[in-house]
GROMACS .gro file of C-alpha atoms in nm:
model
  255
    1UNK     CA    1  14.057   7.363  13.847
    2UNK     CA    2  13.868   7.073  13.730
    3UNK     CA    3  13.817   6.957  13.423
    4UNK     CA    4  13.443   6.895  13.353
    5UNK     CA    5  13.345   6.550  13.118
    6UNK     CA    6  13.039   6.670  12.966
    7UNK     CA    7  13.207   6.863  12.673
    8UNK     CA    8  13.465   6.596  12.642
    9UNK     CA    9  13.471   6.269  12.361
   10UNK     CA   10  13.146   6.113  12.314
   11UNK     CA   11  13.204   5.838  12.524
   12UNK     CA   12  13.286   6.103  12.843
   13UNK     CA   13  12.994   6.258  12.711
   14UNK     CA   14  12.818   5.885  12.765
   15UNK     CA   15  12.978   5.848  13.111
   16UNK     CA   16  12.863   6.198  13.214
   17UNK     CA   17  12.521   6.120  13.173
   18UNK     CA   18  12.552   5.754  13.339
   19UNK     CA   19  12.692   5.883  13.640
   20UNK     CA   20  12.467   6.150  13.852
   21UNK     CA   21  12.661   6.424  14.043
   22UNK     CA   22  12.430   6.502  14.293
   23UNK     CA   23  12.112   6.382  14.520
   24UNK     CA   24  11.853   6.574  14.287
   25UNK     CA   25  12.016   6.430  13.952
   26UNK     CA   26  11.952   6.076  14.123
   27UNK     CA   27  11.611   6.124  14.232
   28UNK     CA   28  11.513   6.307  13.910
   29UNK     CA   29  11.647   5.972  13.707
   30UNK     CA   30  11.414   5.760  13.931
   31UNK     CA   31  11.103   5.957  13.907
   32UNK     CA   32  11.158   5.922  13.498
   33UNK     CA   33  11.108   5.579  13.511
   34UNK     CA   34  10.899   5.481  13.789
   35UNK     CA   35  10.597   5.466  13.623
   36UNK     CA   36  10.750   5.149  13.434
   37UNK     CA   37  10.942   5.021  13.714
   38UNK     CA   38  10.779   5.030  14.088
   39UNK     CA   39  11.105   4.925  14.261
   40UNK     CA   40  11.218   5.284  14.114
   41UNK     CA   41  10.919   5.455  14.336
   42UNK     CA   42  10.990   5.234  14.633
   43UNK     CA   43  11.388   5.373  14.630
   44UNK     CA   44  11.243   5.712  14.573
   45UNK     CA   45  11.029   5.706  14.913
   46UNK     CA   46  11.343   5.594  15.088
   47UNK     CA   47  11.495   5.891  14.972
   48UNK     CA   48  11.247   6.103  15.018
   49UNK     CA   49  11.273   6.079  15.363
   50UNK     CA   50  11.622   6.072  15.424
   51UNK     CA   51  11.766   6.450  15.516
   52UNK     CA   52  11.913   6.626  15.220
   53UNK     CA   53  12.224   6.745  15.433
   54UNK     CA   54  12.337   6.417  15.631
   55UNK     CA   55  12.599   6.535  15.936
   56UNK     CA   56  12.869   6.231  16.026
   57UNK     CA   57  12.875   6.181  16.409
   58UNK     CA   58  13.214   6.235  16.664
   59UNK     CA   59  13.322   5.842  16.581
   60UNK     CA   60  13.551   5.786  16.239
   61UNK     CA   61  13.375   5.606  15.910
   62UNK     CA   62  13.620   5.387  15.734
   63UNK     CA   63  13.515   5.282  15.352
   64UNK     CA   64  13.656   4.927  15.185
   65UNK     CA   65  13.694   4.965  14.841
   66UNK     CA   66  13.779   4.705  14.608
   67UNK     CA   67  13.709   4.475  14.304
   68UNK     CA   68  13.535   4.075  14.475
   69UNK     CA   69  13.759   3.822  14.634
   70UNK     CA   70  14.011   4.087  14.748
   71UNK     CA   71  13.905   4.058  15.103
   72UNK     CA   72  13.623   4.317  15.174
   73UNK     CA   73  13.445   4.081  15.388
   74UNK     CA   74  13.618   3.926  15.606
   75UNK     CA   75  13.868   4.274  15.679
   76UNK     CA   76  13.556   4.468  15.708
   77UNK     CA   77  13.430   4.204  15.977
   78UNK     CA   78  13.724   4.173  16.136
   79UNK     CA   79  13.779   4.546  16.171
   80UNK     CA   80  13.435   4.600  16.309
   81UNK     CA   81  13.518   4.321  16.532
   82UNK     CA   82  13.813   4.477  16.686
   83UNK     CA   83  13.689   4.824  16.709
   84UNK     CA   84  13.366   4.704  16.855
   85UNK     CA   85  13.229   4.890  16.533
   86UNK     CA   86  12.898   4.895  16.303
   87UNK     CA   87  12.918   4.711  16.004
   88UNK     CA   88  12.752   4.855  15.680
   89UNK     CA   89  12.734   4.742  15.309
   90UNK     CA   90  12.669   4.943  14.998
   91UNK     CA   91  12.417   4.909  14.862
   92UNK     CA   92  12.228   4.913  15.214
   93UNK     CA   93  11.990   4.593  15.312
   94UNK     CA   94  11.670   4.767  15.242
   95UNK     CA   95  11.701   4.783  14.888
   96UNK     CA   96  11.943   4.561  14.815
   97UNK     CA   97  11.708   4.298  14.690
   98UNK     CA   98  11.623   4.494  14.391
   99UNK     CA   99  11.982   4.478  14.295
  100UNK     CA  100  11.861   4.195  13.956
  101UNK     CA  101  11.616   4.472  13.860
  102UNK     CA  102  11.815   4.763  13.817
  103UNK     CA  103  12.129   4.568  13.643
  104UNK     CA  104  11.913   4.491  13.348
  105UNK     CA  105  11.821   4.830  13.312
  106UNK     CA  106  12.047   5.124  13.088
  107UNK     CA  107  12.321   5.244  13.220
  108UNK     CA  108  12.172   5.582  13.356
  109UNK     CA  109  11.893   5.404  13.536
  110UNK     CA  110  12.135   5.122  13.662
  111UNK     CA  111  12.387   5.406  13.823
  112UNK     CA  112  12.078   5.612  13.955
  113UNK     CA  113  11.995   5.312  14.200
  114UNK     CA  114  12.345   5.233  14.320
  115UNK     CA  115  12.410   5.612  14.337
  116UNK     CA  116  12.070   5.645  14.559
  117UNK     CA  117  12.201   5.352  14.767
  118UNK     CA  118  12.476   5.545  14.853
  119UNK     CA  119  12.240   5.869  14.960
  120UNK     CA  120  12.031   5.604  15.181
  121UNK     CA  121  12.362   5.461  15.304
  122UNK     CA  122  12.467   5.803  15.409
  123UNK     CA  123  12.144   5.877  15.646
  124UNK     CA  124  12.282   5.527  15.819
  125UNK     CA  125  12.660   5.607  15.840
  126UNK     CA  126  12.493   5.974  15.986
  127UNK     CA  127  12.341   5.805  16.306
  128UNK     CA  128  12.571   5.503  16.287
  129UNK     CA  129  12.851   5.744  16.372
  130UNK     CA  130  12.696   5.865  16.660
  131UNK     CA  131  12.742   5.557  16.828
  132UNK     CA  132  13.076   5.410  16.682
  133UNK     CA  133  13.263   5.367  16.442
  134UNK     CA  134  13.144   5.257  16.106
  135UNK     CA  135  13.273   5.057  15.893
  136UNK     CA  136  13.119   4.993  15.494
  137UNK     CA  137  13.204   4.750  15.212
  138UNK     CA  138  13.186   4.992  14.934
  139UNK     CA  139  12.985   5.325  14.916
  140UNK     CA  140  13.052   5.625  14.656
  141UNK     CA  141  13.327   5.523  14.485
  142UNK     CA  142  13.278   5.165  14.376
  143UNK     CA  143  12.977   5.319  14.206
  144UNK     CA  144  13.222   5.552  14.029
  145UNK     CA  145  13.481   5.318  13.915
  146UNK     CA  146  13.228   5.047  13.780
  147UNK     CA  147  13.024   5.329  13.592
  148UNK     CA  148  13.386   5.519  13.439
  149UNK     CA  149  13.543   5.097  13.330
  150UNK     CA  150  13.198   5.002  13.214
  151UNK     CA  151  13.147   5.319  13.001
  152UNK     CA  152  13.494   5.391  12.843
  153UNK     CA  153  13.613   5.108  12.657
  154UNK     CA  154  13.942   5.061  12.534
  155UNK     CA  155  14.303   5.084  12.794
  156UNK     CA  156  14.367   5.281  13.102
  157UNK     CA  157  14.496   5.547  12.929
  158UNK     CA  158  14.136   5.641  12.736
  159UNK     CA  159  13.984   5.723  13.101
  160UNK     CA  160  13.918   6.117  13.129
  161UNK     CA  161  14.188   6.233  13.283
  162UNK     CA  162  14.338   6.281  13.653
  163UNK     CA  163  14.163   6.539  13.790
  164UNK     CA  164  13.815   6.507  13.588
  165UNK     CA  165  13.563   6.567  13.800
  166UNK     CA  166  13.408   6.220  13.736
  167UNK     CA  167  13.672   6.128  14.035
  168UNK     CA  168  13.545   6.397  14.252
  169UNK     CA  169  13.325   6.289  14.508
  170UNK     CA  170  12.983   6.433  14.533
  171UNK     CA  171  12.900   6.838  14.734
  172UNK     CA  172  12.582   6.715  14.889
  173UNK     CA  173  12.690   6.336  15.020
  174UNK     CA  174  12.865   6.240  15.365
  175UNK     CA  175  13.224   6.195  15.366
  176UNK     CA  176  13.399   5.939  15.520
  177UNK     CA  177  13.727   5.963  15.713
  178UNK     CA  178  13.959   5.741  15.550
  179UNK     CA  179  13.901   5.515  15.171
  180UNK     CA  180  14.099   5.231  15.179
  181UNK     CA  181  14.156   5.030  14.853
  182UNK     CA  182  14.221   4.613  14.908
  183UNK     CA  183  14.423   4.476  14.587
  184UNK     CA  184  14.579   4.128  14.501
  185UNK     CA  185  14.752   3.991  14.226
  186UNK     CA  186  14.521   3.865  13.940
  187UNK     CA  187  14.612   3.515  13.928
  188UNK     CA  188  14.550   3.552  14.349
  189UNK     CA  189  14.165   3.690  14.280
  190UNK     CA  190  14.074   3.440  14.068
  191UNK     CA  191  14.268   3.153  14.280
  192UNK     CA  192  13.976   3.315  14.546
  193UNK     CA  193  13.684   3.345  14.329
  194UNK     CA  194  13.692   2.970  14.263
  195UNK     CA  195  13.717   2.845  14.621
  196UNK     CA  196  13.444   3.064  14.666
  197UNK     CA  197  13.199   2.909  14.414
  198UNK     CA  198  12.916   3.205  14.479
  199UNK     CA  199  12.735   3.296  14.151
  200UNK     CA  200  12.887   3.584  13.950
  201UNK     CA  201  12.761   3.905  13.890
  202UNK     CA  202  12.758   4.068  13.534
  203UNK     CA  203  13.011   4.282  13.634
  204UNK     CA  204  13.232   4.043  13.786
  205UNK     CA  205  13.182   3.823  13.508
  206UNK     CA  206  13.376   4.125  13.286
  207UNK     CA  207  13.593   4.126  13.540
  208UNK     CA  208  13.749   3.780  13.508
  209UNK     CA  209  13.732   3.754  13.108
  210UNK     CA  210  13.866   4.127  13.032
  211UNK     CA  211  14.165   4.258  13.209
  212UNK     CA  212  14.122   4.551  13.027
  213UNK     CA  213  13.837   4.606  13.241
  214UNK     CA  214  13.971   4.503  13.548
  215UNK     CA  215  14.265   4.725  13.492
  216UNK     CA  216  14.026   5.031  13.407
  217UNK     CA  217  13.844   4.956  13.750
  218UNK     CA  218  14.155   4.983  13.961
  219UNK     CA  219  14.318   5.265  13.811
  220UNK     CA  220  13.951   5.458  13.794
  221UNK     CA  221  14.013   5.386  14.196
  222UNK     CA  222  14.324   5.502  14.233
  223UNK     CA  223  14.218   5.827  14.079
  224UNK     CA  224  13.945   5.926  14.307
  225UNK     CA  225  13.996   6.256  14.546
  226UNK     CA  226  13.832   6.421  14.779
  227UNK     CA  227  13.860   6.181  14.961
  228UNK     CA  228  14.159   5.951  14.781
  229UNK     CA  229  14.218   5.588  14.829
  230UNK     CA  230  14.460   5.447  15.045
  231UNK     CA  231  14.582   5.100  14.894
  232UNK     CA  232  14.651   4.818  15.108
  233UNK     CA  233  14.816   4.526  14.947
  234UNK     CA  234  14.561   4.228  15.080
  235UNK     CA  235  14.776   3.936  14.953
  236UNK     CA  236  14.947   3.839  15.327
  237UNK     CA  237  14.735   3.600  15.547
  238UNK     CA  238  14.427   3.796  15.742
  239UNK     CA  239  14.602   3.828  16.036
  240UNK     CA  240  14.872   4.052  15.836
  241UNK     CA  241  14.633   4.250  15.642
  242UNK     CA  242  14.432   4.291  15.941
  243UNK     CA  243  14.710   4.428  16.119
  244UNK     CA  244  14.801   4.688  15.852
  245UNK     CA  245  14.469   4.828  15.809
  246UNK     CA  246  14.430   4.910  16.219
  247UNK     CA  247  14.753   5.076  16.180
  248UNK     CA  248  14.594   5.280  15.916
  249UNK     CA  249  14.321   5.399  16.071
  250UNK     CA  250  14.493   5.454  16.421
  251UNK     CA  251  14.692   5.708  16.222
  252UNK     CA  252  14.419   5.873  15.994
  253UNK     CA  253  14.169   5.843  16.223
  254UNK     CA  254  14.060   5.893  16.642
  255UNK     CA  255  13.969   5.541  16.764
   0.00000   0.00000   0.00000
């Protein structure tokens, strides 16, 4: 049985109502505000016409999950690459822009945009599938983890607990057939982020200065079910990781 947030502490109380459950909760939060915020209408009519019921297609859908610099990028390309597959990134390219927007916003309104990028994602992944096989840096549970370390403060051990159904992942969106979690060393990530010299997000800013948040991130991953993640240690050269990931989905998945 799971164990339901809502009548938790406060602050599972707070992370219950940051993090919608289903397509309606999502589009409900949008509607709220889109008389202040027109981006908010503009993600609504992209959802409005996306099928409530997506169906995947007869080729597999392989997530990469992950915090930045653990090598999302260039396994995801690489894996497409090899499989002769369809890359796709969370949150998807036509609303990505309005990314700036929505982070400035409260935390229910902020998790209501990445939560309907994930919807709009899944109407891709639906005909993507038909035609190969798909492969997406991030989708449901990135927007998961960030909303559970962002709204529970404190050490691992104050997340709700294993089985919550904050880890669950959503009745009404498409599943993919295999999570896989990339993870390095911290010293490793940050060795990355500064040959990398891109501008940092909010959230990875918290990321580098708070390992308590970093720490709340991964384990929030580790927890998710239905479907779990599979962790891949992404420290070896490309080549190595790259090899270990096919060899994953050979064996979860019909390529």
């Amino acid at each position: 049985m799971l164990r339901r947030c809502a009548p938790g502490p406060p602050a599972h109380r707070s992370l219950h109502r940051a993090l919608p459950r289903a397509g309606p909760a999502v589009r409900d939060r949008l509607r709220q505000c889109a008389a202040r915020i027109p981006e908010a209408g503009a993600v609504l009519d992209l959802l409005e016409k996306c099928p409530e019921h997506q169906k995947k297609g007869g080729f597999p859908v392989v997530v990469f999950e992950g915090l930045d610099a653990t090598g999302k990028t260039t396994v995801t390309q690489s894996v497409t690459d090899t499989l002769n597959g369809i890359l796709l990134r969370s949150p998807p390219a036509c609303i990505s822009q309005w990314r700036t927007v929505f982070d400035d916003e409260p935390a229910p309104i902020k998790r209501a945009f990445y939560a309907a990028g994930n919807y709009i994602l899944a109407s891709e992944i639906a005909k993507a599938s038909t035609q190969a096989p798909v492969i997406i840096d991030r989708y449901w549970h990135s927007t998961a983890a960030y909303t559970i370390a962002t709204e529970i403060n404190g050490k691992a051990q104050d997340l709700p607990p294993a089985h919550d159904e904050v880890y669950q992942w959503p009745e009404d969106l498409l599943k993919p057939d295999l999570v896989l979690l990339l993870t390095v060393d911290p010293e490793e990530r940050v060795r990355r982020l500064q040959h990398r010299g891109l501008q940092k997000t909010k959230e990875e800013a918290e990321l580098e200065a708070n390992s308590l948040f970093r720490q709340r991130v991964e384990d929030s991953y580790r927890r998710m079910v239905n479907p779990t993640c599979q962790e891949v240690d992404a420290s070896p050269s490309k080549e190595e990781v790259l090899k270990t990931v096919l060899q994953l989905i050979k064996k979860h998945c019909a390529v």
